[in-house]
Coordinates of C-alpha atoms and ligand atoms in Angstrom, one line a residue:
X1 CA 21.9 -14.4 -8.2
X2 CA 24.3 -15.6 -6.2
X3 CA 24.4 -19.2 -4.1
X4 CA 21.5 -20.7 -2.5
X5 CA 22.9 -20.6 0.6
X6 CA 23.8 -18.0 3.1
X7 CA 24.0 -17.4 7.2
X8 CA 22.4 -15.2 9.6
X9 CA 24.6 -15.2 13.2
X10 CA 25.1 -19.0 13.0
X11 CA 22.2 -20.5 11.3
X12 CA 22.1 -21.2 7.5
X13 CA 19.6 -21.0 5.0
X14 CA 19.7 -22.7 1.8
X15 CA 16.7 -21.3 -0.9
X16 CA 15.3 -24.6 -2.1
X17 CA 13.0 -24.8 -6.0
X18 CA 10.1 -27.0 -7.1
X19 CA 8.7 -26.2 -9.8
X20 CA 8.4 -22.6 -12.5
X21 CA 4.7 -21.5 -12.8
X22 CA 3.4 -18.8 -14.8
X23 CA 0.4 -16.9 -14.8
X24 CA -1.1 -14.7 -17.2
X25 CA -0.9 -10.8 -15.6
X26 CA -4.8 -10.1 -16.1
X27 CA -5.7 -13.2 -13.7
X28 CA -2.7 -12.5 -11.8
X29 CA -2.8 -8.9 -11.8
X30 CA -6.2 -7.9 -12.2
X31 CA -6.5 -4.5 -10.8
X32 CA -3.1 -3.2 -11.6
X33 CA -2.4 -1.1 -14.6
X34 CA -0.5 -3.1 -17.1
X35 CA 1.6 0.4 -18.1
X36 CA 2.7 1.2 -14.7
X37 CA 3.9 -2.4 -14.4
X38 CA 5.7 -1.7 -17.2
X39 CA 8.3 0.5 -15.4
X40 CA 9.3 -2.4 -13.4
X41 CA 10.1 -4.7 -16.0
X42 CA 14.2 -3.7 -16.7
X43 CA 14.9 -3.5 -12.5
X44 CA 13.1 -7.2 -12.2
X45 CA 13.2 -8.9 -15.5
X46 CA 13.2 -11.9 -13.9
X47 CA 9.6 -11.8 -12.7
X48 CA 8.4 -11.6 -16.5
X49 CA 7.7 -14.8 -18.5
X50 CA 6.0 -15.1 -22.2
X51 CA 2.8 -16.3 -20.3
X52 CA 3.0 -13.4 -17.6
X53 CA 4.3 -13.3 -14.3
X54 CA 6.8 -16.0 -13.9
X55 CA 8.0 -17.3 -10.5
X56 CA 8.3 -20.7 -9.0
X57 CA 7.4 -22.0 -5.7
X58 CA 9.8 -21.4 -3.4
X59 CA 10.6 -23.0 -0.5
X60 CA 13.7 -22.5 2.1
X61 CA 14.8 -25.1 5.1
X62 CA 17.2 -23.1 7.6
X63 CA 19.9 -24.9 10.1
X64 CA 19.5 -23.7 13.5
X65 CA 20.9 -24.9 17.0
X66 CA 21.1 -28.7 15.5
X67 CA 17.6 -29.0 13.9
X68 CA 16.6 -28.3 10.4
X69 CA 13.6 -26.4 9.6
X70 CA 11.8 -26.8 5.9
X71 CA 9.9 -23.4 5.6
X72 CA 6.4 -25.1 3.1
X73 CA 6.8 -27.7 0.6
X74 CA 6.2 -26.2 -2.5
X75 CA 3.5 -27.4 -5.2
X76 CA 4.2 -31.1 -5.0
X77 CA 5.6 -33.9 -7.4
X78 CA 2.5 -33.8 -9.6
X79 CA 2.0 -33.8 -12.9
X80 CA 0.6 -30.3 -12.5
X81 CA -2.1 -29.8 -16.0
X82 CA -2.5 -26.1 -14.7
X83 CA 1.6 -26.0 -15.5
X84 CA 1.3 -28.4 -18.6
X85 CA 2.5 -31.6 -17.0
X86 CA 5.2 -30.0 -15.3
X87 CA 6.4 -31.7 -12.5
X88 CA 7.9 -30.9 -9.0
X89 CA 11.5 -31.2 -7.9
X90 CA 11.6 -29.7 -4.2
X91 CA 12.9 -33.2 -3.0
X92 CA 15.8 -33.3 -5.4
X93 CA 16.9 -30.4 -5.3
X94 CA 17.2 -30.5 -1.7
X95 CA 19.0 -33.8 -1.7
X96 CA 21.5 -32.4 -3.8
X97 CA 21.4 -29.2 -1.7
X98 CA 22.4 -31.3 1.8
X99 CA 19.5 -31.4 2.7
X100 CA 18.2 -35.0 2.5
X101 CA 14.1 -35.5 3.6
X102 CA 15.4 -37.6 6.7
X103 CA 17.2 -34.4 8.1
X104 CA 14.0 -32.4 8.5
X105 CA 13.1 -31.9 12.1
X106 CA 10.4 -29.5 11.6
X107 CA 8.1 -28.4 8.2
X108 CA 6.7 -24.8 9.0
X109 CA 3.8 -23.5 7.0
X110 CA 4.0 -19.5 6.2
X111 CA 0.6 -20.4 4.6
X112 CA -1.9 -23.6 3.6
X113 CA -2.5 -22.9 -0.2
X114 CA -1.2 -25.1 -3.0
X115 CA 2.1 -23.8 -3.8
X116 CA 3.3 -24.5 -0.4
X117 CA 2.0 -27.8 0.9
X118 CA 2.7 -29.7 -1.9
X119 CA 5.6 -32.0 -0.8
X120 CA 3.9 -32.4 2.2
X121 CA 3.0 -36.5 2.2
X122 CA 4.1 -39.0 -0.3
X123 CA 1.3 -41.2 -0.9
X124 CA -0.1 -42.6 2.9
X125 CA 3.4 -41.1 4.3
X126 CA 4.8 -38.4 5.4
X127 CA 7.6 -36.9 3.1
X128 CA 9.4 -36.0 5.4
X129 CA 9.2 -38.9 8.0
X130 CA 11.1 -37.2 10.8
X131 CA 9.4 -33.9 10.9
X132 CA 6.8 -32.5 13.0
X133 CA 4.6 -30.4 11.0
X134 CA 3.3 -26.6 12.2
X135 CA 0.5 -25.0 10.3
X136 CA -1.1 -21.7 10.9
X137 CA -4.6 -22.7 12.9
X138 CA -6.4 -19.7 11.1
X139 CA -5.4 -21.3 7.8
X140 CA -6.7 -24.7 9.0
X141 CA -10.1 -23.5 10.2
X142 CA -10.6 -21.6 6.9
X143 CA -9.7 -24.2 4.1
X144 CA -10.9 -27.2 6.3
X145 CA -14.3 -25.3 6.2
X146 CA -14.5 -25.2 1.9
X147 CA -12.8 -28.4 1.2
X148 CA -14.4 -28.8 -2.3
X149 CA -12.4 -26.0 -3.1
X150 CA -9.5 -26.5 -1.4
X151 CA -7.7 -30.3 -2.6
X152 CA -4.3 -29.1 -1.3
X153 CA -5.7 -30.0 2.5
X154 CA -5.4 -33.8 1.4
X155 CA -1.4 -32.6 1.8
X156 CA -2.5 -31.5 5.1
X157 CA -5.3 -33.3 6.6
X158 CA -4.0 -36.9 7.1
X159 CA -0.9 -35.3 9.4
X160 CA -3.1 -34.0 11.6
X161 CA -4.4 -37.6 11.6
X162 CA -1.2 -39.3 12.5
X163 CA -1.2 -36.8 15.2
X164 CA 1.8 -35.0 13.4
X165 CA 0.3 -31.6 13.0
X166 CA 0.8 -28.8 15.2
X167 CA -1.4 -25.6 14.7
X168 CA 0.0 -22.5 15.9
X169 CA -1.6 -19.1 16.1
X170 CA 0.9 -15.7 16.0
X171 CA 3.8 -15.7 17.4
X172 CA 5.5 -19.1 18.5
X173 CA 9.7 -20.4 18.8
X174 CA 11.0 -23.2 17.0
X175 CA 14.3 -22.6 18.1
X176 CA 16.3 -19.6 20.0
X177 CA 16.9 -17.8 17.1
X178 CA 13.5 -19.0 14.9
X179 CA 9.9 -17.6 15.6
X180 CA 6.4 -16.9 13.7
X181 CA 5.0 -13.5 13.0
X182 CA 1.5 -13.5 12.2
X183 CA 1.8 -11.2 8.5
X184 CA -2.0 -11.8 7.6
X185 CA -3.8 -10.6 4.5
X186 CA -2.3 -12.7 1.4
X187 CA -4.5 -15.5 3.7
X188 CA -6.2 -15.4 7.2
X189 CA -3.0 -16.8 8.9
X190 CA -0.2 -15.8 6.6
X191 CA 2.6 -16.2 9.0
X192 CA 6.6 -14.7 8.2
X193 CA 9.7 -16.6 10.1
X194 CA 11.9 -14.2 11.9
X195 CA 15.4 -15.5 12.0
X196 CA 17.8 -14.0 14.6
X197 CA 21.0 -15.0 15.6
X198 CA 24.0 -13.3 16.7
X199 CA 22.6 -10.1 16.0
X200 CA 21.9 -10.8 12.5
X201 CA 18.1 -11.2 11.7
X202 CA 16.1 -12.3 8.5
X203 CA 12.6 -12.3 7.6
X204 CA 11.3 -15.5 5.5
X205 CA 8.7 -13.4 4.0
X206 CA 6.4 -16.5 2.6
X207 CA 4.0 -14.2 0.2
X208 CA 3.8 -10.9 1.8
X209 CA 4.6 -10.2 -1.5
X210 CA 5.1 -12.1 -5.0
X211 CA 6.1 -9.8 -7.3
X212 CA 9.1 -7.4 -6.2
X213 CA 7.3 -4.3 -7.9
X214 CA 5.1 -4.5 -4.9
X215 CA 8.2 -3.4 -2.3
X216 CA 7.2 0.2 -4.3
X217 CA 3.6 -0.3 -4.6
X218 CA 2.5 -2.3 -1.7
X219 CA -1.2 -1.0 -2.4
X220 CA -1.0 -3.7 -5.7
X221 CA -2.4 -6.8 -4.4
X222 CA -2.4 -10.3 -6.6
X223 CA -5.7 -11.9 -7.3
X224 CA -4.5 -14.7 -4.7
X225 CA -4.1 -12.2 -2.0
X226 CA -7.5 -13.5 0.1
X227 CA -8.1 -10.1 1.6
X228 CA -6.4 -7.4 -0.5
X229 CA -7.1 -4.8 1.7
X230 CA -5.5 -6.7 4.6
X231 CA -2.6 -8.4 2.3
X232 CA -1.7 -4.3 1.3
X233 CA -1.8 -2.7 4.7
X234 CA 0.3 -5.8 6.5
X235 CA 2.7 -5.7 3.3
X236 CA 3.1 -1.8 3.3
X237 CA 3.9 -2.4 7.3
X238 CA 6.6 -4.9 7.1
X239 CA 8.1 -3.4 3.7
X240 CA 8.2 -0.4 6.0
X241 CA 10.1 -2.2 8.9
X242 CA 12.8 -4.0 6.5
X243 CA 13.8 -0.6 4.9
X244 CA 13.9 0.7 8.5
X245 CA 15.9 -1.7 9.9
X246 CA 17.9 -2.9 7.1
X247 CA 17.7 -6.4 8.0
X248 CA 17.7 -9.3 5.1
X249 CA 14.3 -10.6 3.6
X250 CA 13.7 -13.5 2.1
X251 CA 9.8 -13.8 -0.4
X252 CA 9.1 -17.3 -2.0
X253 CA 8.1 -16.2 -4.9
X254 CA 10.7 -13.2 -6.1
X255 CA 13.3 -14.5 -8.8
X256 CA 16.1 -16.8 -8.1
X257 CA 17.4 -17.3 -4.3
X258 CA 14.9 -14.2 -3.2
X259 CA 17.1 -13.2 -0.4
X260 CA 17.7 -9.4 -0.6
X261 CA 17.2 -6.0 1.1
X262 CA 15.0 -3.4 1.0
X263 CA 16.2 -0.1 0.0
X264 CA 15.9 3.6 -1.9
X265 CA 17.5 3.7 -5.3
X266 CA 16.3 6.7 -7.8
X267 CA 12.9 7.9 -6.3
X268 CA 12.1 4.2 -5.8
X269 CA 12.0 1.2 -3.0
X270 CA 13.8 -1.3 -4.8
X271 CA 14.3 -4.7 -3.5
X272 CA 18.0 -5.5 -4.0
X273 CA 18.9 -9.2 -4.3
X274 CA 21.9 -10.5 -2.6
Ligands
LIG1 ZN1 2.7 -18.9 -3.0

């Protein structure tokens, strides 16, 4: 692991934490074969905790041409009983990151589940009090529609209120060098951030994929991927395109900064971190 901050062309991203979760592998896992796993576990021991999968939620804000962009907002400050009274730190660590809540121009949503709205208000306000807010409209129109099952839309809800919320649908620019790229599947409007600047590009993945054995076996889907079918064939697409391409990715839930690259090492795509 190396610092939480790099560039692409002139932009910089700094990988931001909140909060460690685990999760045991047969409800996180269900379908895939705990022995084939297995063979994943010395490339990315990170990803293994004495519960099961271990990861935390990620978040990343990027500078680009004068405005800051916070990519979600992780699980929130909580105490989180699922996690055993943990608590969130997003808005620490990004204070003593550089990036301070004021600075944050724009919060964009890869996705509207729990893990990544979190931070989003602060009681009646917004946490962020300068930002306007972008959330995938496919992802509003589902989880508005089952609300009893769906508390993280309090996070969300009360923006669009205040008239802060903007919903977007594909592909849309937040800068020059920052655009949307509908990645659907893990949820109906699962949405990647393309950075490109200077010829550089990077792909803030959201959860295309959460555990980095799934760059070699895109067909493994967690149990939070909404439509596994969907989540497999969009991951299996884009893993493709990284390889191809060779250009940085960036997955909120891969262990420590989760910037890396794609690549072939001994009969296997491997994700490489940076
Ligand atoms: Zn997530």
């Amino acid at each position: 692991m190396t610092s939480s901050k790099i560039t692409v062309g002139s932009t910089e991203i700094i990988s931001l934490t909140d909060v460690e979760m685990q999760f045991p592998w047969a409800a996180f896992f269900p379908t895939v074969p705990m022995n084939e796993l297995e063979e994943y576990h010395e490339l990315y021991p990170g990803s293994w905790g004495d519960v099961g999968f271990k990861t935390d939620a990620g978040c990343y804000s990027v500078r680009s041409d004068g405005m800051t962009i916070l990519i979600d907002t992780g699980l929130g400050p909580g105490p989180h009983a699922m996690l055993g009274g943990a608590t969130g730190d997003l808005v620490n660590d990004m204070r003593s990151k550089g990036v301070p809540p004021d600075d944050v121009d724009v919060v964009l949503h890869t996705h509207l589940h729990p893990d990544h709205v979190g931070w989003n208000m602060s009681g009646d306000e917004p946490t962020f009090p300068n930002a306007r807010y972008y959330a995938p409209q496919a992802d509003w129109d589902f989880f508005k529609a089952a609300l009893a099952a769906n508390p993280q839309m309090e996070q969300v809800i009360p923006l669009n209120d205040m008239g802060r919320l903007e919903l977007y649908d594909g592909e849309i620019t937040i800068t020059p060098e920052v655009s949307t790229l509908a990645t659907p599947g893990h949820t109906p409007g699962h949405s990647s951030v393309l950075v490109n600047s200077d010829g550089e590009k990077l792909l803030i993945a959201g959860d295309l994929a959460h555990h980095p054995a799934q760059v070699d076996r895109p067909e493994w889907s967690a149990a939070f991927d909404m439509d596994g079918a969907q989540a497999s064939a969009t991951r299996k697409k884009m893993l493709d395109r990284l390889l191809e391409e060779g250009h940085l990715a960036a997955f909120c839930h891969f262990p420590g900064d989760g910037f890396g690259h794609i690549a072939k090492s001994g009969g296997k795509r491997v994700f490489q971190a940076l």
